[in-house]
Coordinates of C-alpha atoms in Angstrom, one line a residue:
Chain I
X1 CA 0.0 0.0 0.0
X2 CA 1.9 3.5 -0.8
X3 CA 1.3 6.5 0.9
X4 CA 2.5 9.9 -0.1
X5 CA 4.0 11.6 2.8
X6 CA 3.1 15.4 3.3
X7 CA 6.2 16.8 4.4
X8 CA 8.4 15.0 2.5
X9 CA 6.7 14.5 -0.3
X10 CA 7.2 11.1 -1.7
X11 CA 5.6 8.7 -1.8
X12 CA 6.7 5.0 0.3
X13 CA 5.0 1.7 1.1
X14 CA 3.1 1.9 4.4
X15 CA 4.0 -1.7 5.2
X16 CA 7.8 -0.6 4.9
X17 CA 7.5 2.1 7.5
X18 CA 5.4 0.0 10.1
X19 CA 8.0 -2.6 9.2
X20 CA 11.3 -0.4 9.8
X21 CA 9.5 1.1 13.0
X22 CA 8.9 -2.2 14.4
X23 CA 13.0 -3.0 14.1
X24 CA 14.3 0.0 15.6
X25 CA 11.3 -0.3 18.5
X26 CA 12.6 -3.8 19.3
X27 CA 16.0 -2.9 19.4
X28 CA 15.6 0.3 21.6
X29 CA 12.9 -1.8 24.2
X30 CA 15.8 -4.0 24.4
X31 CA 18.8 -2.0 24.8
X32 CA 17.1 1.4 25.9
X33 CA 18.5 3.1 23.2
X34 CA 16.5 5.8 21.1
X35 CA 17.3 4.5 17.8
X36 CA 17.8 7.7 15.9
X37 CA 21.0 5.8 14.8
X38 CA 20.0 3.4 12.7
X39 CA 16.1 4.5 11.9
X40 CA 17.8 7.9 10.3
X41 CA 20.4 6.2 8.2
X42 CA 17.8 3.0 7.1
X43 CA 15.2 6.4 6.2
X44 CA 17.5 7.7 3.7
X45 CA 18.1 4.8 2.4
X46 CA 14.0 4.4 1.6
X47 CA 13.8 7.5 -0.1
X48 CA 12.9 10.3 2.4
X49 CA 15.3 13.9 1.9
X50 CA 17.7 13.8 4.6
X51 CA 15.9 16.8 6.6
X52 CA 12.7 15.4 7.0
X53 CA 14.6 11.9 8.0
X54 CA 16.2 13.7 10.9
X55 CA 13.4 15.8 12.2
X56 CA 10.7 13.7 12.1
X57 CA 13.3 9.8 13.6
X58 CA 13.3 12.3 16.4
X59 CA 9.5 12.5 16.9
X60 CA 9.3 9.1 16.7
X61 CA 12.4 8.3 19.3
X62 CA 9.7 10.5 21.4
X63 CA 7.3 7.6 21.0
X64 CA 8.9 4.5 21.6
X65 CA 10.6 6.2 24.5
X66 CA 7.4 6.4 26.4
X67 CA 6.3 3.2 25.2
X68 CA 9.4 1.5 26.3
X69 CA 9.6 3.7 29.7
X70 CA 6.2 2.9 31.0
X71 CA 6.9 -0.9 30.9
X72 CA 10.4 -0.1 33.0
X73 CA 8.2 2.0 35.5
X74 CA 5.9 -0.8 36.3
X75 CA 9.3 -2.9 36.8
X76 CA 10.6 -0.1 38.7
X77 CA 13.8 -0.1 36.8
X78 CA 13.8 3.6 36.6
X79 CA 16.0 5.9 38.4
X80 CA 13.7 9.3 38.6
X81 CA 16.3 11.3 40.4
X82 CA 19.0 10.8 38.2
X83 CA 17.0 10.9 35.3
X84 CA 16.2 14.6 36.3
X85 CA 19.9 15.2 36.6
X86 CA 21.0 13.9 33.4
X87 CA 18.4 15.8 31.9
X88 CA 19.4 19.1 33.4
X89 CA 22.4 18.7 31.9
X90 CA 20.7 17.5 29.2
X91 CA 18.4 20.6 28.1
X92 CA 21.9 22.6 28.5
X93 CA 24.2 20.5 26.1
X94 CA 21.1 20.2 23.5
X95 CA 21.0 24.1 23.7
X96 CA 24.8 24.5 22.9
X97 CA 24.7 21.4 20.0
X98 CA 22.1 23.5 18.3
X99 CA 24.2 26.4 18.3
X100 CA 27.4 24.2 16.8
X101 CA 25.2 22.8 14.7
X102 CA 24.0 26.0 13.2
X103 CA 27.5 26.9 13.0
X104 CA 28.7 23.7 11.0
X105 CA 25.5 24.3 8.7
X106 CA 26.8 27.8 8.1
X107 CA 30.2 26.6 7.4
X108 CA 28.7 24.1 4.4
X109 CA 30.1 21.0 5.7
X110 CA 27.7 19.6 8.8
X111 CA 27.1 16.3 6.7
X112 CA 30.5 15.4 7.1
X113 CA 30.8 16.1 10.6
X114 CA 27.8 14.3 12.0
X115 CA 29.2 11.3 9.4
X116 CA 32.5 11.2 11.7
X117 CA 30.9 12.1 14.8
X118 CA 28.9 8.5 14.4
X119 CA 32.1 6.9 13.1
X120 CA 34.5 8.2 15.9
X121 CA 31.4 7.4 18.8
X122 CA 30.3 4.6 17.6
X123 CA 33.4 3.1 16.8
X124 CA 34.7 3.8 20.6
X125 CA 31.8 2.5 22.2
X126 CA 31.0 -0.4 20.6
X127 CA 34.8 -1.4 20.9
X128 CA 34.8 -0.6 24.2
X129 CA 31.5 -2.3 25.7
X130 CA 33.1 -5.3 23.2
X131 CA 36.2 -6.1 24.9
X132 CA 34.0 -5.2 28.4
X133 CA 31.6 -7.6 27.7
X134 CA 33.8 -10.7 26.3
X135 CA 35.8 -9.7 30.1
X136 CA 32.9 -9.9 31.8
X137 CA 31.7 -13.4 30.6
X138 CA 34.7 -14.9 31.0
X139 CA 35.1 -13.8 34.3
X140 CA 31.4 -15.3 35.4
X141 CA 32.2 -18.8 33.4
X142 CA 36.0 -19.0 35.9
X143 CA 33.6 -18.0 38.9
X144 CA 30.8 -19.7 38.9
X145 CA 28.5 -18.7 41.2
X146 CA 30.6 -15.5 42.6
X147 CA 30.0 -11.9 41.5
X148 CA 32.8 -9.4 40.7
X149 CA 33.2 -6.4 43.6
X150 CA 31.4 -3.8 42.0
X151 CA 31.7 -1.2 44.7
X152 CA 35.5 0.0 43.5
X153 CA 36.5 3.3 44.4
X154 CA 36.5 5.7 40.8
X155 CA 38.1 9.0 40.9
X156 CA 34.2 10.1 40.5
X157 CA 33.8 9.3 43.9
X158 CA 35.8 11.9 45.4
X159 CA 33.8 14.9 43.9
X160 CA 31.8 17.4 46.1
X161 CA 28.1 18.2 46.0
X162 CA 27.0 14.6 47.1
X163 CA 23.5 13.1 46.3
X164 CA 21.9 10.4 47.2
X165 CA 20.4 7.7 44.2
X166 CA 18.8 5.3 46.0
X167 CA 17.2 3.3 42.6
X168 CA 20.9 2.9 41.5
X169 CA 22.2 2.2 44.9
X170 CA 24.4 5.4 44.5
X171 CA 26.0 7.9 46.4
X172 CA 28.1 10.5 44.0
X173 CA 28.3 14.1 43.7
X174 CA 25.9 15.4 40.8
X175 CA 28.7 16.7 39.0
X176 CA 29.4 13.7 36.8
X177 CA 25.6 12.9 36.1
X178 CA 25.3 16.5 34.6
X179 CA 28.4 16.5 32.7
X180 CA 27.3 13.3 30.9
X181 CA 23.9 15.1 30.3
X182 CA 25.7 18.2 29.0
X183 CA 28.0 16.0 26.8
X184 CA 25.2 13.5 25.5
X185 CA 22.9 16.0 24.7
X186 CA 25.6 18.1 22.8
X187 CA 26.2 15.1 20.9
X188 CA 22.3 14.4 20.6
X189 CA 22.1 17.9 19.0
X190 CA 24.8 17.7 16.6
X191 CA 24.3 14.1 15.4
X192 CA 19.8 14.5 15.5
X193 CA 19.9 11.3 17.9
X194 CA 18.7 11.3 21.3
X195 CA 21.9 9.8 21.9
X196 CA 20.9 6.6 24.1
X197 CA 23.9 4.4 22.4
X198 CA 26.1 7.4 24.5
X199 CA 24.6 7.5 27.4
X200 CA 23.8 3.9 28.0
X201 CA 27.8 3.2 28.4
X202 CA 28.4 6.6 30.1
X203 CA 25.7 5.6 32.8
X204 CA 27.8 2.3 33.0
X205 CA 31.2 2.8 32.9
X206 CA 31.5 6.5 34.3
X207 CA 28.9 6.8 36.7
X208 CA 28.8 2.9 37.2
X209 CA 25.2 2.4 37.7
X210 CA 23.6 -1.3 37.5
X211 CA 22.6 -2.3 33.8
X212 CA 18.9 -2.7 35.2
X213 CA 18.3 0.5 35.9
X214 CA 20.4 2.3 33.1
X215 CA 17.8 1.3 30.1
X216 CA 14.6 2.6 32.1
X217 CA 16.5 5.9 33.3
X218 CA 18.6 6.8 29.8
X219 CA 15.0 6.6 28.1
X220 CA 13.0 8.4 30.4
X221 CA 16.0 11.3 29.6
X222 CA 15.6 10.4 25.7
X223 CA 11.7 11.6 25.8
X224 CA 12.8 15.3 26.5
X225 CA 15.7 16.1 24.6
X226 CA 14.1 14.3 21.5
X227 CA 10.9 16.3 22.0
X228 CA 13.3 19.2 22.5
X229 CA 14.8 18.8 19.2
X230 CA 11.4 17.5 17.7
X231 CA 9.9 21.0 18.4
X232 CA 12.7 23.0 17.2
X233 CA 13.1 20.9 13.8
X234 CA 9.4 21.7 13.0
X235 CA 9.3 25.3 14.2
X236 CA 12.5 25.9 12.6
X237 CA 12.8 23.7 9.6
X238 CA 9.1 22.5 9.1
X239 CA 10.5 19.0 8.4
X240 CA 8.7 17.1 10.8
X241 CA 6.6 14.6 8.9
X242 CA 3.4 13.6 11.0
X243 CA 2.0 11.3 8.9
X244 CA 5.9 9.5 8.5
X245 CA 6.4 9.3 12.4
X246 CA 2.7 8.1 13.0
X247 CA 3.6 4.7 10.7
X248 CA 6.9 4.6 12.6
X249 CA 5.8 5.2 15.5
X250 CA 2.5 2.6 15.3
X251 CA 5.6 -0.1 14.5
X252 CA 7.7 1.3 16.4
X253 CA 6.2 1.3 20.1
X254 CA 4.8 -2.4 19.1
X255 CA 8.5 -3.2 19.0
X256 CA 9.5 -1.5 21.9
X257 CA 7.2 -3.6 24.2
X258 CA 8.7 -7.0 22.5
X259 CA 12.1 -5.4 22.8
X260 CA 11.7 -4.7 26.9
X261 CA 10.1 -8.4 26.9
X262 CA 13.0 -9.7 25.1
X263 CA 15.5 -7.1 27.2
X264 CA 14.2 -8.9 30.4
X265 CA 15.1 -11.9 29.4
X266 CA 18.5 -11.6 28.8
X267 CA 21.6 -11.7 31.0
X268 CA 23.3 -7.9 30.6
X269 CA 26.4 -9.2 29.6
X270 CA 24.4 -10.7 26.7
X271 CA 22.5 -7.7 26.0
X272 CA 25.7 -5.6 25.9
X273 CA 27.7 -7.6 23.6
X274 CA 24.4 -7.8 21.3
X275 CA 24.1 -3.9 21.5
X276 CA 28.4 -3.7 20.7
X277 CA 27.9 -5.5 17.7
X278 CA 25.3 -3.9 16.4
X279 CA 26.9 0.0 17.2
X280 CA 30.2 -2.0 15.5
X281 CA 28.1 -2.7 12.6
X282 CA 26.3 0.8 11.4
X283 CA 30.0 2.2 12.8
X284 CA 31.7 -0.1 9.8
X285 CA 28.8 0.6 7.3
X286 CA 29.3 4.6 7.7
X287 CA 33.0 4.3 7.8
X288 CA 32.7 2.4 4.4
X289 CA 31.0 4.9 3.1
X290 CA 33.3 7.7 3.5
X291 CA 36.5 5.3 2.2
X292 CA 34.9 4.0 -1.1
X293 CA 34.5 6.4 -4.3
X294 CA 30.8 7.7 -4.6
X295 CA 28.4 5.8 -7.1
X296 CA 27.5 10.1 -7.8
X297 CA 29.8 12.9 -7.7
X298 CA 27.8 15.1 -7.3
X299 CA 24.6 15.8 -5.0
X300 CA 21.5 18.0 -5.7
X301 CA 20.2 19.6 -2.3
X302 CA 18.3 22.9 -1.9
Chain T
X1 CA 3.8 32.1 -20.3
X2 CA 6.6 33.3 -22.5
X3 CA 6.4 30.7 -24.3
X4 CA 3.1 31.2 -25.7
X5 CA 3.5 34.9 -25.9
X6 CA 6.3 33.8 -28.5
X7 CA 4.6 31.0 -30.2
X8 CA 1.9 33.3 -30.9
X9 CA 3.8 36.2 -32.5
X10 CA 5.4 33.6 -34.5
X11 CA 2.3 32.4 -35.1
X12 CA 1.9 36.0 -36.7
X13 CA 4.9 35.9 -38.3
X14 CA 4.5 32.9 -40.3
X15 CA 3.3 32.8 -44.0
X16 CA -0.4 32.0 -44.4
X17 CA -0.1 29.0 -46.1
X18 CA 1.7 27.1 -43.1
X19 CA -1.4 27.8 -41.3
X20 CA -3.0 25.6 -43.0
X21 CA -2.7 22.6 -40.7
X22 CA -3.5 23.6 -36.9
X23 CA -3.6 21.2 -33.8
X24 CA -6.5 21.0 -31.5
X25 CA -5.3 18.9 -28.3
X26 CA -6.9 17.9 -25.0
X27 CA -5.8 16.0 -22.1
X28 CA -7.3 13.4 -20.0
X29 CA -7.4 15.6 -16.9
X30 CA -5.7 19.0 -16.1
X31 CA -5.7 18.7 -12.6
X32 CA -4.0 16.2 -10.2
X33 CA -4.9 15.9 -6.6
X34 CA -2.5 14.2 -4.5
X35 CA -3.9 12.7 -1.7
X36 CA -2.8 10.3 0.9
X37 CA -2.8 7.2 -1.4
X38 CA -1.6 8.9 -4.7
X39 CA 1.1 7.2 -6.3
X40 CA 1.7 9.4 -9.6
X41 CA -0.3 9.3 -12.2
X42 CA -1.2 9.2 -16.0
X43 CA -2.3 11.6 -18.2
X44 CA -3.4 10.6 -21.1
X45 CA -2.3 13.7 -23.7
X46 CA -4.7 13.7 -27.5
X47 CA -5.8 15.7 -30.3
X48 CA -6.0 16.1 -34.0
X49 CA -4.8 17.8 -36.7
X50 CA -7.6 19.9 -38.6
X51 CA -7.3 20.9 -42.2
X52 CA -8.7 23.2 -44.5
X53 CA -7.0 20.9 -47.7
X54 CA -5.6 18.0 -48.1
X55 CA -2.0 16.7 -46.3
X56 CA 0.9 17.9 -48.6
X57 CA 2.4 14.8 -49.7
X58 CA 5.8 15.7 -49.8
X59 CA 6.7 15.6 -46.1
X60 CA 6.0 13.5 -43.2
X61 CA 4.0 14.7 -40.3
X62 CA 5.3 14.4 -37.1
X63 CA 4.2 15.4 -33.2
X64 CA 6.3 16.0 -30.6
X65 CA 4.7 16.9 -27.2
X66 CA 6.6 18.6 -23.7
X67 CA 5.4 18.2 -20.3
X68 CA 8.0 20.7 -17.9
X69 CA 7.2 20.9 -14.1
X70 CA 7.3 23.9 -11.8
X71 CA 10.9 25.7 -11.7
X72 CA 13.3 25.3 -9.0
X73 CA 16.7 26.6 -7.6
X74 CA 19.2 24.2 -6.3
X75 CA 22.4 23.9 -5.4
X76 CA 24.7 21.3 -6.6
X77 CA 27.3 19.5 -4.3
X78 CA 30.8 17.8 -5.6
X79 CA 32.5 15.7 -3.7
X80 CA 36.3 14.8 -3.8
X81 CA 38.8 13.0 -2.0
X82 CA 40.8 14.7 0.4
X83 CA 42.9 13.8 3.4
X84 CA 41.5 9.8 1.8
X85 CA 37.7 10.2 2.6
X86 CA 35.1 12.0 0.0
X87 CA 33.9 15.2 0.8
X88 CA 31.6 17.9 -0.8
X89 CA 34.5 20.2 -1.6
X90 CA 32.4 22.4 -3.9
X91 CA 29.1 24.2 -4.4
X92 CA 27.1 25.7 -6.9
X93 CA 23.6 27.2 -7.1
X94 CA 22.3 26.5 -10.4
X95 CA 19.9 29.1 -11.8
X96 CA 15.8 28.2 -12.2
X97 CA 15.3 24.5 -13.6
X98 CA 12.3 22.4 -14.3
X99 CA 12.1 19.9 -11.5
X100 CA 10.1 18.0 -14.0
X101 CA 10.4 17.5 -18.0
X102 CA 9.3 14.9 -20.3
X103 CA 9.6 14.9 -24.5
X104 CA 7.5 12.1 -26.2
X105 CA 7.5 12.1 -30.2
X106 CA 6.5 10.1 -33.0
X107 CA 10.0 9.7 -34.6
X108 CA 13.8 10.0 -33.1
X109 CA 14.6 13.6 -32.5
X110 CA 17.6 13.0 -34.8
X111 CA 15.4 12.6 -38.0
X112 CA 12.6 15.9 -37.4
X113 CA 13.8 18.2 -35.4
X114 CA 17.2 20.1 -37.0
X115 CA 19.0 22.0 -34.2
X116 CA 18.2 25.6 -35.0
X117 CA 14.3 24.6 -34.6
X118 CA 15.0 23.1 -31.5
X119 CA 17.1 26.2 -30.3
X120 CA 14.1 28.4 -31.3
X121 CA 11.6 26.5 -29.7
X122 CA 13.5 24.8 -26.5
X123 CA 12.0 21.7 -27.3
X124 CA 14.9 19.0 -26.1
X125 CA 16.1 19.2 -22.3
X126 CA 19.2 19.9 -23.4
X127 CA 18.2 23.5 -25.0
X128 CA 15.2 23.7 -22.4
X129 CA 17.4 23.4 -19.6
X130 CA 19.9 26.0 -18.1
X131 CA 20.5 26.5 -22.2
X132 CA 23.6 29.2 -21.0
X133 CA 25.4 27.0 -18.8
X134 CA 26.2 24.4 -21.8
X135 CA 29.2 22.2 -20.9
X136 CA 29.7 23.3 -17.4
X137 CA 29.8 20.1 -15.4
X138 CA 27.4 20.9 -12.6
X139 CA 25.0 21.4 -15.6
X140 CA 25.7 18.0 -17.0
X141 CA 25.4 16.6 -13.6
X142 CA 22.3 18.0 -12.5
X143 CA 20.5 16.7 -16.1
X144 CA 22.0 13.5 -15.4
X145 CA 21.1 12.7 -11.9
X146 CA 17.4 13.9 -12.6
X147 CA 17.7 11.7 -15.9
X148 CA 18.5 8.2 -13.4
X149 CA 15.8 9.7 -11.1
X150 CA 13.2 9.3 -14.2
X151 CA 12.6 13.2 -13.6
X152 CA 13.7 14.6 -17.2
X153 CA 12.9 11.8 -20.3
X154 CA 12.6 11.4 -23.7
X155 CA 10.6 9.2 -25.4
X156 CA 11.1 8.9 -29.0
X157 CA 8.3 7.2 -30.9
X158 CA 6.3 6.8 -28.3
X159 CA 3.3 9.3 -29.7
X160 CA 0.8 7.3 -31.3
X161 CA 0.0 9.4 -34.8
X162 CA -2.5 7.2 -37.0
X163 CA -3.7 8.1 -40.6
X164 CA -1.4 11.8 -40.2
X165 CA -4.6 13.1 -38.3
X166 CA -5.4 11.1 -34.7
X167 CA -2.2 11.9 -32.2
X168 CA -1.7 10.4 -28.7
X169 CA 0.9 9.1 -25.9
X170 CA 1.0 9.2 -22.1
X171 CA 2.6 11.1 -19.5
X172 CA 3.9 9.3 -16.2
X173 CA 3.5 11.8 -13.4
X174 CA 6.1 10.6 -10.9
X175 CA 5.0 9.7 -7.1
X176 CA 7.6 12.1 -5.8
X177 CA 5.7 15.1 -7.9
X178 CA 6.3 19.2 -6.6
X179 CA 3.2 20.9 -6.7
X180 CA 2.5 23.1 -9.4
X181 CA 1.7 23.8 -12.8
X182 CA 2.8 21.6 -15.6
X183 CA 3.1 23.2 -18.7
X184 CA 2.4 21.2 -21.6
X185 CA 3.1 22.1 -25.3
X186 CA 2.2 19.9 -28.5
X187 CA 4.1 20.6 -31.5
X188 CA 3.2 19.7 -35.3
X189 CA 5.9 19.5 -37.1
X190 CA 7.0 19.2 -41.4
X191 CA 10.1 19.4 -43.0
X192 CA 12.1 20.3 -39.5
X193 CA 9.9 23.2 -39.0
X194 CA 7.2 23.8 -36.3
X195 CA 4.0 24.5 -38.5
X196 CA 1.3 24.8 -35.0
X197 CA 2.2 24.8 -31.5
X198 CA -0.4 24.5 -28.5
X199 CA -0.5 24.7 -25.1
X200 CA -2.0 24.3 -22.1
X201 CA -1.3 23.2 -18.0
X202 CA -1.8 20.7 -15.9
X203 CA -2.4 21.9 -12.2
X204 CA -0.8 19.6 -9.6
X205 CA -2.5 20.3 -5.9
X206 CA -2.3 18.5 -2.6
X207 CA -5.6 18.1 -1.4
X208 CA -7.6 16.9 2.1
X209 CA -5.5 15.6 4.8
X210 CA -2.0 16.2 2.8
X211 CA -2.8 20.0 2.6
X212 CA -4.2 19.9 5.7
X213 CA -0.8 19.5 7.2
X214 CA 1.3 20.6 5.0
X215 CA -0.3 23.8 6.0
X216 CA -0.2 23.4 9.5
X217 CA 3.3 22.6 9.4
X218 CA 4.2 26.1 7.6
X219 CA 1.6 28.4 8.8
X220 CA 1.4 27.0 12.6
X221 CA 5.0 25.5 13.2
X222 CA 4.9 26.1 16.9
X223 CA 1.4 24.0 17.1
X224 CA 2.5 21.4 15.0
X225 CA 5.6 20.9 16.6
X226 CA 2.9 20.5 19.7
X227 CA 1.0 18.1 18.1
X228 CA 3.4 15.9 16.4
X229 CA 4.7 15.5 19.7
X230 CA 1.4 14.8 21.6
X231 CA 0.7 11.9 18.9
X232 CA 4.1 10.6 19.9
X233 CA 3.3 10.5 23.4
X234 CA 0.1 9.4 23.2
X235 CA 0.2 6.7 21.0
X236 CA 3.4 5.7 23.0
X237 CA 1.3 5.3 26.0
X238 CA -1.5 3.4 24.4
X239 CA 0.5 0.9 23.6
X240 CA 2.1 0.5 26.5
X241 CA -1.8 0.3 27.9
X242 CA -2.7 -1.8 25.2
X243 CA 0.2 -4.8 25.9
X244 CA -0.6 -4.9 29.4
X245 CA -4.3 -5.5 28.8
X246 CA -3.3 -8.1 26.4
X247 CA -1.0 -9.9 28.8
X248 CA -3.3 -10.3 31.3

C-alpha cells in the first residue's frame, strides 16, 4: 500500500514504515536506546530527503521512549532522580549542540561532521562495551556462582556536591551525572539522535550504575531532549513529517514492548555484547561509506 | 507564459499558407490531486490535426509533445577526496530549472527536429534546460542525476500518430511530484519546422489531509511541533496500555 508523505513529499509503502519502526522499537525496548541511529540512516536509504529523515526519527524516538519507559516504570527499573539530573544537563548541552550545529551548517560542511561524529562514537563505544563484555563473561564462566566487587573506588567518587540515588544504589556528587547530560545531549544535537547508544555506556562505565536501571533511566532522559529537538526541527525547519512518524511510531512502540520483553530476558552481559555489535556494525557501514569512491559525484540539495 | 507569448507572435509571423494545418489537443485531466494514497499518475495527452486541404504529400507529419514541471533553484554539491575520505568540496547554485520534464515524439529527434528549430523552440532538455550553462559540469550533472531519477525523459516514438490526423501518448507523473503547474506544449511539425504549437497546464495540488498539514506545518510551526509531539506521546502510551491488557 503507498502512501505519499506530506512533508516529505514522496511517496513510500506503508507496510515498509510499520516494518522499519517495528526494528528500531525492538532494538531500543531492548537496549534502551532511542534509535535515531539506525532509523535515520535506514530512512534515507527508503527515499525520504535527509531533513525530513532527521526531524521527524526524532519525533518518533519520542514515542517508543514512552512506550518502552512505562513498561520499566511498572518494573521499577527507573531511576527518577538521576534521570532529572541527566536531563538538566541535558536541556543545556542540547541548547549548545544547536548552536554548533548552526554553526557547521553555516560553514557548508555539517554532513560530514555528523558522518564522523557516528564513526568516531560509535566506533569507541561499541569497541569498548566489546572487549567489556567478552571480560565480563569470561570472568562469570572462571567464577561460577561469585559476582565481581562492584563497589570500587572511581576517581568520581571523590567529587563534592553529594547526592543520594537510592534506585541505583548510589551515592556520587551530581557533578558527573550532569556533565554526561551536558556532553550527550551536545552530541544528541549535533548528530539528531537522542543519543541513548552514548549515554547507555556513560551511565555504566562513568557513573557505574547497575545495567537494570540504566535502560529505564537513559530513556526516560531520551523523551525530553528528543521532544526538545522534535519541536525545534518543526518550528524551525518545518521537516517534521506527522503522517511518516505516525507509521513509525505505530511499529515502532509495538516493537519497543517485544524489545523490553526480550531485554528482560536476557543476561546484561548478553544484552551488551548484542548492543556492541550492532553500534560495531552501522559504525563499519558509515566508515565504508566515506572510504569507497561515490556511485554520484555530485549531489543535488536545496 | 513566454512561451506562448512567442509561439503566438510567431504564429503572426508565419506565411499564411503554413497555417494551414493547426492542432487541437486535449488532455485526459488538467488537474492532479494528490492525496494520501496517490502514487503518480497518468495523463493521457490527445488531439488532432484539422485541415482546411488535403496533407501535402511531400513531407511527413510528425508530433512532438513537452510536459515541464514547476521551476526550481538548487544547489549542486561535488564531492572529492581529500585527506582519503570523499567530501563535498564544492558548491554551486544553479539558476531556475524544471524539476520536471518529459519529451515524447512520433520519430527520433535526430530525423525531425534540426538543431536551430530546437534552439528556437527549447524543445529537447538539453536546449530547455539552463541553455547558458552548456558544458559546465554541474550542468551536465544535474541533467543527469534527474535523468536516473526518471525526472527529465525522452521518449522517442512513443506518440501514437494514426492516418497523419489522430495523435496520442501518455505522461507518467512521478510519485515524488512538486506541486504546481505543468506546462504542456504539443508541436506539429513538417520538414524540420514547427508548423502549429499549442498549449495548455496541468495543475498539480495537494488536497484533504496532505494540505491539511502541509499547511499546519508552515503556517502554525509552533502548534505542529505540539502536536506531532502529543501523537508521539500518546500513542506511546496506548500501547504500553494496550500490551498490558493483552498480557493479562
Amino acid at each position: 500500500m503507498q502512501i505519499f508523505l506530506p512533508i516529505a513529499e514522496v511517496s513510500v509503502n506503508a507496510f515498509t514504515l510499520l516494518g522499519l519502526g517495528g526494528i528500531v522499537g525492538v532494538l531500543s525496548g531492548m537496549f534502551g536506546v532511542g534509535g535515531g541511529f539506525l532509523i535515520t540512516p535506514l530512512l534515507f536509504f527508503v527515499g525520504i530527503p535527509p531533513a525530513v529523515a532527521v526531524a521527524t526519527s526524532a519525533n518518533q524516538i519520542v514515542a517508543s521512549s514512552v512506550s518502552g519507559v512505562l513498561a520499566h516504570f511498572k518494573r521499577k527499573t527507573v531511576d527518577l532522580k538521576m534521570g532529572f539530573v541527566l536531563l538538566a544537563g541535558g536541556l543545556v548541552g542540547s541548547a549548545i549542540g544547536i548552536q554548533i550545529f548552526n554553526l557547521l551548517k553555516a560553514m557548508g560542511q555539517v554532513d560530514l561532521l555528523v558522518t564522523l561524529c557516528y564513526v568516531v562514537f560509535l566506533g569507541i563505544i561499541g569497541f569498548l562495551m566489546l572487549i567489556e563484555s567478552i571480560r565480563a563473561i569470561k570472568r562469570a564462566k572462571g567464577r561460577p556462582g561469585g559476582r565481581p566487587a562492584r563497589k570500587k573506588h572511581l576517581w568520581v567518587h571523590t567529587l563534592p556536591f553529594k547526592m543520594k540515588f537510592r534506585a541505583s544504589g548510589l551515592y556520587i556528587s551530581a557533578i558527573p551525572p550532569i556533565a554526561v547530560g551536558v556532553m550527550v545531549g551536545m552530541l544528541g544535537a549535533v548528530m539528531g539522535v537522542g543519543g541513548g547508544f552514548i549515554m547507555v555506556p556513560a551511565m555504566i562505565y562513568i557513573l557505574g550504575m547497575p545495567t537494570k536501571v540504566v535502560i529505564g533511566t537513559s530513556l526516560f532522559q531520551i523523551i525530553f531532549t528528543a521532544g526538545f529537538t522534535t519541536l525545534l526541527h518543526a518550528y524551525t525547519n518545518h521537516t517534521v513529517d506527522v503522517l511518516l512518524a505516525f507509521l513509525l511510531l505505530v511499529g515502532g512502540v509495538i516493537g519497543a514492548q517485544i524489545g523490553t520483553q526480550i531485554g528482560l530476558k536476557l543476561k546484561a552481559e548478553q544484552l551488551r555484547i548484542a548492543l556492541a555489535l550492532l553500534v560495531l556494525a552501522v559504525c563499519l557501514k558509515l566508515g565504508i561509506d566515506l572510504l569507497i569512491p561515490p556511485k554520484d559525484l555530485y549531489s543535488l540539495g536545496s | 507564459m513566454m512561451h506562448r507569448i512567442v509561439a503566438l507572435l510567431l504564429l503572426c509571423l508565419l506565411p499564411l499558407g503554413a497555417q494551414a494545418e493547426q492542432v487541437i489537443a486535449a488532455l485526459s485531466q488538467t488537474r492532479v490531486s494528490v492525496n494520501a494514497n496517490f502514487d503518480g499518475s497518468e495523463i493521457l495527452v490527445f488531439g488532432a490535426v484539422k485541415r482546411d486541404r488535403p496533407a501535402p504529400e511531400d513531407s511527413p507529419l510528425d508530433v512532438i509533445i513537452t510536459v515541464s514541471g514547476p521551476e526550481r533553484v538548487e544547489t549542486i554539491r561535488r564531492k572529492d577526496r581529500r585527506y582519503g575520505i570523499w567530501i563535498n568540496v564544492e558548491a554551486q547554485v544553479m539558476g531556475h530549472s524544471p524539476t520536471f520534464y518529459t519529451v515524447a515524439t512520433t520519430r527520433p529527434l535526430a530525423d525531425i527536429l534540426p538543431p536551430l528549430t530546437d534552439s528556437l523552440w527549447k524543445i529537447t532538455d538539453d536546449k530547455r534546460v539552463l541553455p547558458g550553462m552548456r558544458g559546465h559540469p554541474a550542468r551536465e550533472a544535474l541533467i543527469e542525476l534527474r535523468e536516473k531519477a526518471d525526472l527529465y525523459r525522452t521518449r522517442e516514438g512513443e506518440v501514437e500518430l494514426s492516418a497523419d490526423t489522430l495523435f496520442d501518448t501518455s505522461i507518467a507523473l512521478p510519485s515524488n511530484i512538486v506541486e504546481g503547474a505543468y506546462n504542456t506544449r504539443i508541436f506539429l511539425l513538417r520538414n524540420g519546422e514547427v508548423i502549429d504549437s499549442y498549449g495548455t497546464s496541468i495543475n498539480v495540488q495537494k488536497v484533504g489531509i496532505e494540505r491539511w498539514l502541509y499547511n499546519l506545518a508552515y503556517s502554525q510551526a509552533l502548534l505542529y511541533g505540539i502536536m506531532a509531539l502529543a501523537i508521539a506521546a500518546l500513542s506511546g502510551w496506548g500501547a504500553s496500555e494496550l500490551f498490558r491488557l493483552i498480557r493479562r
